[in-house]
């Protein structure tokens, strides 16, 4: 395995909270970038304090912050801003997702950054994008999912739901990482600008994720209703109870698969020949009849029997799993997808990032304690021990990191 990743030598400075920007920078760190996370000396990233279930640390925080360095800076102080600018002078990218107007108040507008650091990629994530009636509003994952229609197509009719994962935060964070990578690619190939401003909003990302539903409703005039674990676009496609108290999920994506499901699994050739089930559009219109036939057959067989029959017929299928089931999932363990990483609370398990890159083992760095790397980074910037002590005495930086002193990440 190579020691360095594809982004080795890339420096990212992060002014981030919660999930969206941290997911972006963790993704970059997974590919070898160095990420310096600048945090408020008092409390740091508020996601540190959502809960304390992971060895005294918050589950959200340890998930999206491994492999970073934490530096505490009071950005309301002149000297804190000066140190931030020293970091930006060395950085390839700045990633932020602070409250509306916060970066402008810090003198970090796109125009100001472009003039001072023409090679800096300055990416900012906000809730609703600039120039609209909602631009001033705070935006959290649930709020954006509701505003963008995601909740209206999730759950069941009359019972809208938020998807469990923070899909607005996560997808926006991944789009942000992709945008930085594209800009870096253009820089190195000399086909694009070396730096510049990139803006992303959670709302625009979720509008993109709603592409199928928006197209369908715009051109049909029909508001599709949520169907739980089914799909409004395809039938049969859903979850069915088995005779041994399990739930199997069966899916077809074309007419040939439906023919095999009806003939080879259900043993119902007459269903395969019925005109009302001939095409997918026909089957969607008669979804209830199909679900009744498939559900009746599944109820008379065990999960293992249903899945074997589906595998033999070449029909997509899976088992409905709980979170606990996934933790012990044999597909993860057989493929060695779990690693142990360090954290202020001790070693904890973490999943490898999804991309498997030949010749590269993701670094899987430690989860940083609040301000853990402040002194080391300041020494890199040329500060002496006396100067660091003076900054600490003036509360420009947080207390010295260490046992029993400054690690407020678990306070």
CSV table of C-alpha atoms in Angstrom, one decimal:
chain,number,residue,atom,x,y,z
A,1,UNK,CA,0.0,0.0,0.0
A,2,UNK,CA,1.2,3.5,-0.7
A,3,UNK,CA,1.9,5.7,2.3
A,4,UNK,CA,0.4,8.8,0.8
A,5,UNK,CA,-3.0,9.3,-0.7
A,6,UNK,CA,-4.1,11.0,-3.9
A,7,UNK,CA,-4.6,14.3,-2.0
A,8,UNK,CA,-1.3,14.2,-0.1
A,9,UNK,CA,0.1,17.7,0.2
A,10,UNK,CA,-3.3,19.4,-0.1
A,11,UNK,CA,-4.1,21.5,2.9
A,12,UNK,CA,-7.7,22.3,3.8
A,13,UNK,CA,-8.8,24.7,6.5
A,14,UNK,CA,-12.3,24.1,7.9
A,15,UNK,CA,-14.6,26.5,9.7
A,16,UNK,CA,-17.3,24.0,10.2
A,17,UNK,CA,-20.1,22.7,12.4
A,18,UNK,CA,-22.5,19.8,12.5
A,19,UNK,CA,-22.4,17.5,9.4
A,20,UNK,CA,-22.4,19.0,5.9
A,21,UNK,CA,-19.0,20.7,5.9
A,22,UNK,CA,-17.4,18.1,8.2
A,23,UNK,CA,-18.5,15.4,5.8
A,24,UNK,CA,-16.8,17.3,3.0
A,25,UNK,CA,-13.6,17.7,4.8
A,26,UNK,CA,-13.6,14.1,6.2
A,27,UNK,CA,-14.0,12.9,2.6
A,28,UNK,CA,-11.0,14.9,1.6
A,29,UNK,CA,-9.0,13.6,4.6
A,30,UNK,CA,-9.9,10.0,3.6
A,31,UNK,CA,-8.0,10.6,0.4
A,32,UNK,CA,-5.0,12.0,2.2
A,33,UNK,CA,-5.6,15.7,2.5
A,34,UNK,CA,-4.5,17.5,5.7
A,35,UNK,CA,-7.5,19.1,7.3
A,36,UNK,CA,-7.1,21.7,10.0
A,37,UNK,CA,-10.4,22.2,11.8
A,38,UNK,CA,-10.6,25.7,13.4
A,39,UNK,CA,-12.9,25.6,16.4
A,40,UNK,CA,-14.1,28.1,19.0
A,41,UNK,CA,-12.1,27.7,22.2
A,42,UNK,CA,-15.3,27.4,24.2
A,43,UNK,CA,-17.0,24.2,23.3
A,44,UNK,CA,-15.8,23.9,19.7
A,45,UNK,CA,-18.0,22.4,17.0
A,46,UNK,CA,-21.4,22.1,18.7
A,47,UNK,CA,-21.8,18.6,17.3
A,48,UNK,CA,-19.3,17.5,19.9
A,49,UNK,CA,-22.0,17.8,22.4
A,50,UNK,CA,-25.0,16.2,20.7
A,51,UNK,CA,-24.6,13.1,23.0
A,52,UNK,CA,-21.9,11.1,24.7
A,53,UNK,CA,-22.5,7.5,23.6
A,54,UNK,CA,-19.2,6.8,21.9
A,55,UNK,CA,-16.8,6.5,24.7
A,56,UNK,CA,-18.0,9.8,26.1
A,57,UNK,CA,-18.1,11.5,22.6
A,58,UNK,CA,-21.0,12.3,20.3
A,59,UNK,CA,-21.9,9.8,17.6
A,60,UNK,CA,-22.2,12.4,14.9
A,61,UNK,CA,-18.9,14.0,15.7
A,62,UNK,CA,-16.8,10.9,15.7
A,63,UNK,CA,-18.4,9.8,12.4
A,64,UNK,CA,-17.5,12.9,10.3
A,65,UNK,CA,-14.3,14.3,12.0
A,66,UNK,CA,-11.7,11.5,12.0
A,67,UNK,CA,-8.4,12.3,10.5
A,68,UNK,CA,-8.4,16.0,11.2
A,69,UNK,CA,-6.4,18.4,13.4
A,70,UNK,CA,-8.2,20.6,15.8
A,71,UNK,CA,-7.0,24.1,16.4
A,72,UNK,CA,-8.8,26.5,18.8
A,73,UNK,CA,-9.0,30.2,17.7
A,74,UNK,CA,-11.1,33.0,18.9
A,75,UNK,CA,-12.1,34.5,15.6
A,76,UNK,CA,-13.6,37.5,17.2
A,77,UNK,CA,-10.1,38.6,18.3
A,78,UNK,CA,-7.7,40.4,16.0
A,79,UNK,CA,-4.9,38.0,16.7
A,80,UNK,CA,-7.2,35.0,16.1
A,81,UNK,CA,-8.1,36.3,12.7
A,82,UNK,CA,-4.4,37.0,12.0
A,83,UNK,CA,-3.5,33.4,12.7
A,84,UNK,CA,-6.4,32.2,10.5
A,85,UNK,CA,-5.1,34.3,7.7
A,86,UNK,CA,-1.6,32.7,8.1
A,87,UNK,CA,-3.2,29.3,7.7
A,88,UNK,CA,-5.2,30.5,4.6
A,89,UNK,CA,-2.0,31.8,3.0
A,90,UNK,CA,-0.7,28.2,3.1
A,91,UNK,CA,-4.0,26.4,2.3
A,92,UNK,CA,-5.4,25.0,-0.9
A,93,UNK,CA,-9.1,25.2,0.3
A,94,UNK,CA,-11.2,26.8,2.9
A,95,UNK,CA,-14.5,25.0,3.7
A,96,UNK,CA,-17.1,26.7,5.8
A,97,UNK,CA,-20.8,26.2,6.8
A,98,UNK,CA,-21.3,28.9,9.5
A,99,UNK,CA,-24.5,30.7,10.2
A,100,UNK,CA,-25.8,33.1,7.5
A,101,UNK,CA,-23.5,36.2,7.3
A,102,UNK,CA,-20.8,34.8,9.6
A,103,UNK,CA,-18.0,34.6,7.1
A,104,UNK,CA,-18.8,38.1,5.8
A,105,UNK,CA,-18.5,39.4,9.4
A,106,UNK,CA,-15.1,37.8,9.6
A,107,UNK,CA,-13.9,39.5,6.4
A,108,UNK,CA,-14.0,36.2,4.5
A,109,UNK,CA,-16.3,37.1,1.6
A,110,UNK,CA,-15.5,35.5,-1.8
A,111,UNK,CA,-14.2,38.9,-3.1
A,112,UNK,CA,-12.0,39.5,-0.2
A,113,UNK,CA,-10.5,36.0,-0.3
A,114,UNK,CA,-10.0,36.1,-4.0
A,115,UNK,CA,-8.1,39.3,-3.8
A,116,UNK,CA,-5.9,38.1,-1.0
A,117,UNK,CA,-5.5,34.5,-1.9
A,118,UNK,CA,-6.0,33.9,-5.7
A,119,UNK,CA,-5.1,30.2,-5.5
A,120,UNK,CA,-7.4,29.5,-2.5
A,121,UNK,CA,-10.6,27.4,-3.2
A,122,UNK,CA,-13.1,29.0,-0.9
A,123,UNK,CA,-16.2,26.8,-0.6
A,124,UNK,CA,-19.1,27.8,1.5
A,125,UNK,CA,-22.2,25.7,2.3
A,126,UNK,CA,-25.4,27.5,3.4
A,127,UNK,CA,-29.0,26.6,3.7
A,128,UNK,CA,-30.9,28.1,0.9
A,129,UNK,CA,-28.4,29.9,-1.4
A,130,UNK,CA,-28.0,33.6,-1.9
A,131,UNK,CA,-30.5,35.9,-3.4
A,132,UNK,CA,-33.8,34.3,-2.4
A,133,UNK,CA,-36.5,35.0,0.1
A,134,UNK,CA,-35.2,32.2,2.4
A,135,UNK,CA,-31.5,33.1,2.1
A,136,UNK,CA,-31.4,34.7,5.6
A,137,UNK,CA,-32.8,31.6,7.4
A,138,UNK,CA,-30.9,29.1,9.4
A,139,UNK,CA,-31.2,25.6,7.8
A,140,UNK,CA,-30.9,22.2,9.4
A,141,UNK,CA,-31.2,18.9,7.7
A,142,UNK,CA,-34.8,18.3,8.7
A,143,UNK,CA,-35.9,21.9,7.8
A,144,UNK,CA,-34.4,21.6,4.3
A,145,UNK,CA,-35.8,18.2,3.7
A,146,UNK,CA,-39.3,19.5,4.6
A,147,UNK,CA,-38.9,22.7,2.5
A,148,UNK,CA,-37.6,20.8,-0.6
A,149,UNK,CA,-40.4,18.2,-0.6
A,150,UNK,CA,-38.3,15.2,0.5
A,151,UNK,CA,-40.5,14.5,3.5
A,152,UNK,CA,-43.6,14.6,1.2
A,153,UNK,CA,-42.3,11.6,-0.7
A,154,UNK,CA,-41.1,9.7,2.3
A,155,UNK,CA,-43.1,7.7,4.7
A,156,UNK,CA,-46.7,6.9,3.9
A,157,UNK,CA,-49.7,8.9,2.6
A,158,UNK,CA,-50.8,11.2,5.4
A,159,UNK,CA,-47.8,10.2,7.4
A,160,UNK,CA,-44.8,12.1,6.0
A,161,UNK,CA,-41.4,11.3,7.3
A,162,UNK,CA,-37.8,12.4,7.4
A,163,UNK,CA,-35.4,9.9,5.9
A,164,UNK,CA,-33.3,8.5,8.8
A,165,UNK,CA,-29.9,9.5,7.6
A,166,UNK,CA,-29.1,13.2,7.3
A,167,UNK,CA,-29.4,13.1,3.6
A,168,UNK,CA,-29.4,16.9,3.0
A,169,UNK,CA,-26.2,17.3,5.0
A,170,UNK,CA,-24.4,14.3,3.7
A,171,UNK,CA,-25.2,14.7,0.0
A,172,UNK,CA,-24.3,18.4,0.1
A,173,UNK,CA,-21.0,17.6,1.9
A,174,UNK,CA,-20.2,15.0,-0.9
A,175,UNK,CA,-21.1,17.5,-3.6
A,176,UNK,CA,-18.8,20.0,-1.9
A,177,UNK,CA,-15.9,17.5,-1.8
A,178,UNK,CA,-16.5,16.7,-5.5
A,179,UNK,CA,-16.5,20.5,-6.3
A,180,UNK,CA,-13.1,20.9,-4.6
A,181,UNK,CA,-11.7,17.9,-6.3
A,182,UNK,CA,-12.9,19.2,-9.7
A,183,UNK,CA,-11.3,22.6,-9.1
A,184,UNK,CA,-8.0,21.0,-8.0
A,185,UNK,CA,-8.1,18.8,-11.1
A,186,UNK,CA,-8.5,21.9,-13.3
A,187,UNK,CA,-5.6,23.6,-11.4
A,188,UNK,CA,-3.2,20.8,-11.9
A,189,UNK,CA,-4.2,20.2,-15.5
A,190,UNK,CA,-4.2,24.0,-16.1
A,191,UNK,CA,-7.6,23.8,-17.6
A,192,UNK,CA,-9.4,25.8,-15.0
A,193,UNK,CA,-8.9,28.5,-12.4
A,194,UNK,CA,-6.3,27.9,-9.7
A,195,UNK,CA,-8.8,29.0,-7.0
A,196,UNK,CA,-12.0,30.9,-6.5
A,197,UNK,CA,-15.3,30.8,-4.8
A,198,UNK,CA,-17.7,27.8,-4.7
A,199,UNK,CA,-21.1,28.0,-3.0
A,200,UNK,CA,-23.4,25.2,-2.3
A,201,UNK,CA,-26.8,25.1,-0.5
A,202,UNK,CA,-28.5,22.3,1.2
A,203,UNK,CA,-31.8,23.3,-0.5
A,204,UNK,CA,-30.3,23.2,-4.0
A,205,UNK,CA,-28.8,19.8,-3.3
A,206,UNK,CA,-32.1,18.4,-2.1
A,207,UNK,CA,-33.9,19.9,-5.1
A,208,UNK,CA,-31.5,18.0,-7.3
A,209,UNK,CA,-32.2,14.8,-5.3
A,210,UNK,CA,-35.9,15.3,-6.0
A,211,UNK,CA,-35.2,15.3,-9.7
A,212,UNK,CA,-37.4,12.2,-10.5
A,213,UNK,CA,-40.3,13.4,-8.5
A,214,UNK,CA,-40.1,17.0,-9.8
A,215,UNK,CA,-40.0,15.8,-13.4
A,216,UNK,CA,-42.9,13.4,-12.8
A,217,UNK,CA,-45.2,16.0,-11.2
A,218,UNK,CA,-44.3,18.8,-13.6
A,219,UNK,CA,-45.1,16.8,-16.6
A,220,UNK,CA,-48.0,14.7,-15.3
A,221,UNK,CA,-49.6,17.1,-12.8
A,222,UNK,CA,-49.7,14.2,-10.3
A,223,UNK,CA,-48.4,14.5,-6.8
A,224,UNK,CA,-46.9,11.1,-6.1
A,225,UNK,CA,-47.7,9.8,-2.6
A,226,UNK,CA,-45.1,8.1,-0.4
A,227,UNK,CA,-45.3,4.3,-0.3
A,228,UNK,CA,-43.2,3.4,2.7
A,229,UNK,CA,-40.7,0.8,1.4
A,230,UNK,CA,-42.2,0.7,-2.1
A,231,UNK,CA,-41.4,2.9,-5.1
A,232,UNK,CA,-43.9,5.1,-7.0
A,233,UNK,CA,-42.0,4.4,-10.1
A,234,UNK,CA,-41.7,0.7,-10.3
A,235,UNK,CA,-43.8,-2.4,-9.4
A,236,UNK,CA,-43.5,-4.9,-8.0
A,237,UNK,CA,-40.9,-3.3,-5.7
A,238,UNK,CA,-41.3,-3.5,-2.0
A,239,UNK,CA,-41.2,-5.3,1.4
A,240,UNK,CA,-43.2,-8.5,2.2
A,241,UNK,CA,-43.6,-10.4,5.5
A,242,UNK,CA,-42.3,-14.0,5.4
A,243,UNK,CA,-43.7,-17.0,7.2
A,244,UNK,CA,-40.9,-17.0,9.8
A,245,UNK,CA,-41.5,-13.5,11.0
A,246,UNK,CA,-38.8,-11.8,8.8
A,247,UNK,CA,-39.2,-9.2,6.0
A,248,UNK,CA,-37.9,-9.7,2.5
A,249,UNK,CA,-37.5,-6.9,0.0
A,250,UNK,CA,-38.1,-7.9,-3.7
A,251,UNK,CA,-37.5,-5.7,-6.6
A,252,UNK,CA,-38.0,-5.8,-10.4
A,253,UNK,CA,-36.8,-3.2,-12.8
A,254,UNK,CA,-38.1,-4.4,-16.2
A,255,UNK,CA,-40.8,-6.5,-17.8
A,256,UNK,CA,-38.6,-9.6,-18.2
A,257,UNK,CA,-37.9,-9.7,-14.5
A,258,UNK,CA,-41.6,-9.5,-13.7
A,259,UNK,CA,-42.2,-12.4,-16.0
A,260,UNK,CA,-39.7,-14.5,-14.1
A,261,UNK,CA,-41.0,-13.5,-10.8
A,262,UNK,CA,-44.6,-14.4,-11.8
A,263,UNK,CA,-43.7,-17.7,-13.5
A,264,UNK,CA,-40.6,-19.0,-11.7
A,265,UNK,CA,-41.2,-17.8,-8.1
A,266,UNK,CA,-45.0,-17.4,-7.7
A,267,UNK,CA,-45.9,-20.2,-10.1
A,268,UNK,CA,-48.6,-17.9,-11.5
A,269,UNK,CA,-48.2,-17.9,-15.3
A,270,UNK,CA,-51.7,-16.4,-15.6
A,271,UNK,CA,-50.4,-13.2,-13.8
A,272,UNK,CA,-47.6,-13.0,-16.3
A,273,UNK,CA,-50.0,-13.1,-19.2
A,274,UNK,CA,-52.6,-10.6,-17.8
A,275,UNK,CA,-52.8,-7.4,-19.8
A,276,UNK,CA,-53.1,-5.2,-16.7
A,277,UNK,CA,-49.6,-6.4,-15.6
A,278,UNK,CA,-47.9,-6.3,-19.0
A,279,UNK,CA,-45.8,-3.1,-18.6
A,280,UNK,CA,-44.4,-1.4,-15.6
A,281,UNK,CA,-46.9,1.4,-16.0
A,282,UNK,CA,-49.7,-1.1,-15.9
A,283,UNK,CA,-48.2,-2.8,-12.9
A,284,UNK,CA,-47.8,0.5,-11.0
A,285,UNK,CA,-51.5,1.2,-11.6
A,286,UNK,CA,-52.4,-2.2,-10.2
A,287,UNK,CA,-49.8,-2.3,-7.5
A,288,UNK,CA,-52.2,-3.4,-4.8
A,289,UNK,CA,-53.2,-6.6,-6.6
A,290,UNK,CA,-49.6,-7.5,-7.2
A,291,UNK,CA,-48.6,-6.8,-3.6
A,292,UNK,CA,-51.5,-9.0,-2.4
A,293,UNK,CA,-50.4,-11.9,-4.6
A,294,UNK,CA,-46.7,-11.6,-3.8
A,295,UNK,CA,-47.4,-11.1,-0.1
A,296,UNK,CA,-49.6,-14.2,0.1
A,297,UNK,CA,-46.8,-16.3,-1.5
A,298,UNK,CA,-44.1,-14.9,0.8
A,299,UNK,CA,-46.2,-15.5,3.9
A,300,UNK,CA,-46.2,-19.2,3.1
A,301,UNK,CA,-42.4,-19.4,2.9
A,302,UNK,CA,-39.4,-18.7,5.1
A,303,UNK,CA,-37.0,-15.8,4.4
A,304,UNK,CA,-34.4,-18.3,3.3
A,305,UNK,CA,-36.8,-20.0,0.9
A,306,UNK,CA,-37.9,-16.7,-0.6
A,307,UNK,CA,-34.4,-15.5,-1.1
A,308,UNK,CA,-33.2,-18.8,-2.7
A,309,UNK,CA,-36.1,-18.7,-5.1
A,310,UNK,CA,-35.4,-15.1,-6.0
A,311,UNK,CA,-31.7,-15.7,-6.4
A,312,UNK,CA,-32.4,-18.8,-8.6
A,313,UNK,CA,-34.8,-16.7,-10.8
A,314,UNK,CA,-32.4,-13.8,-11.0
A,315,UNK,CA,-34.6,-11.4,-9.1
A,316,UNK,CA,-33.2,-8.7,-6.8
A,317,UNK,CA,-33.8,-9.3,-3.1
A,318,UNK,CA,-32.6,-8.4,0.3
A,319,UNK,CA,-33.4,-8.8,4.0
A,320,UNK,CA,-34.9,-5.9,6.0
A,321,UNK,CA,-32.3,-5.3,8.7
A,322,UNK,CA,-32.2,-3.2,11.8
A,323,UNK,CA,-29.2,-1.0,12.7
A,324,UNK,CA,-28.0,-3.7,15.1
A,325,UNK,CA,-28.2,-6.2,12.3
A,326,UNK,CA,-26.0,-4.0,10.1
A,327,UNK,CA,-23.3,-3.6,12.8
A,328,UNK,CA,-22.8,-7.4,12.7
A,329,UNK,CA,-23.5,-7.7,9.0
A,330,UNK,CA,-21.5,-10.6,7.4
A,331,UNK,CA,-21.0,-8.6,4.2
A,332,UNK,CA,-19.0,-6.0,6.2
A,333,UNK,CA,-17.1,-8.5,8.3
A,334,UNK,CA,-16.2,-10.8,5.5
A,335,UNK,CA,-14.8,-7.9,3.5
A,336,UNK,CA,-12.9,-6.5,6.5
A,337,UNK,CA,-14.7,-3.1,6.3
A,338,UNK,CA,-14.2,-2.2,10.0
A,339,UNK,CA,-11.1,-0.5,11.4
A,340,UNK,CA,-10.2,0.7,14.9
A,341,UNK,CA,-9.3,4.4,15.2
A,342,UNK,CA,-8.1,6.5,18.0
A,343,UNK,CA,-10.2,9.1,19.8
A,344,UNK,CA,-9.9,11.1,23.0
A,345,UNK,CA,-12.2,8.5,24.6
A,346,UNK,CA,-10.0,5.6,23.5
A,347,UNK,CA,-10.1,3.3,20.5
A,348,UNK,CA,-13.4,3.1,18.6
A,349,UNK,CA,-14.6,1.1,15.5
A,350,UNK,CA,-15.1,3.0,12.3
A,351,UNK,CA,-16.1,1.9,8.8
A,352,UNK,CA,-13.7,2.4,5.9
A,353,UNK,CA,-14.8,5.0,3.4
A,354,UNK,CA,-16.8,3.6,0.5
A,355,UNK,CA,-14.2,4.0,-2.3
A,356,UNK,CA,-11.7,1.2,-2.7
A,357,UNK,CA,-8.6,2.6,-4.4
A,358,UNK,CA,-6.0,0.1,-5.6
A,359,UNK,CA,-2.7,0.6,-3.9
A,360,UNK,CA,-4.1,3.0,-1.2
A,361,UNK,CA,-5.1,2.3,2.3
A,362,UNK,CA,-7.2,5.1,3.8
A,363,UNK,CA,-5.4,6.8,6.7
A,364,UNK,CA,-8.3,6.4,9.2
A,365,UNK,CA,-6.8,9.1,11.4
A,366,UNK,CA,-7.9,9.8,15.0
A,367,UNK,CA,-10.9,11.8,16.1
A,368,UNK,CA,-9.3,15.0,17.4
A,369,UNK,CA,-9.9,16.4,20.9
A,370,UNK,CA,-10.8,20.1,21.1
A,371,UNK,CA,-7.7,22.1,20.5
A,372,UNK,CA,-5.5,19.0,20.4
A,373,UNK,CA,-3.2,20.3,17.6
A,374,UNK,CA,-3.3,24.0,18.4
A,375,UNK,CA,0.3,24.3,19.8
A,376,UNK,CA,1.8,22.1,17.1
A,377,UNK,CA,0.2,24.2,14.3
A,378,UNK,CA,1.2,27.4,15.9
A,379,UNK,CA,4.8,26.2,16.1
A,380,UNK,CA,4.6,25.5,12.4
A,381,UNK,CA,3.5,29.1,11.9
A,382,UNK,CA,6.7,30.2,13.8
A,383,UNK,CA,5.2,30.9,17.2
A,384,UNK,CA,7.6,30.4,20.1
A,385,UNK,CA,6.5,28.8,23.4
A,386,UNK,CA,6.4,32.2,25.0
A,387,UNK,CA,4.2,33.5,22.2
A,388,UNK,CA,1.8,30.6,22.5
A,389,UNK,CA,1.6,31.1,26.2
A,390,UNK,CA,0.7,34.7,25.6
A,391,UNK,CA,-2.0,33.8,23.2
A,392,UNK,CA,-3.4,31.4,25.7
A,393,UNK,CA,-3.3,33.9,28.5
A,394,UNK,CA,-5.3,36.3,26.2
A,395,UNK,CA,-7.8,33.6,25.4
A,396,UNK,CA,-7.0,33.8,21.7
A,397,UNK,CA,-6.6,30.1,21.9
A,398,UNK,CA,-8.0,27.5,24.2
A,399,UNK,CA,-6.4,26.0,27.3
A,400,UNK,CA,-3.5,23.6,26.7
A,401,UNK,CA,-4.7,20.2,25.5
A,402,UNK,CA,-4.2,17.3,27.8
A,403,UNK,CA,-5.5,15.1,30.5
A,404,UNK,CA,-7.3,17.0,33.1
A,405,UNK,CA,-6.8,20.4,31.5
A,406,UNK,CA,-8.3,21.5,28.2
A,407,UNK,CA,-10.0,18.8,26.4
A,408,UNK,CA,-13.5,20.3,26.5
A,409,UNK,CA,-14.6,18.1,23.6
A,410,UNK,CA,-16.3,15.8,26.2
A,411,UNK,CA,-17.5,18.6,28.5
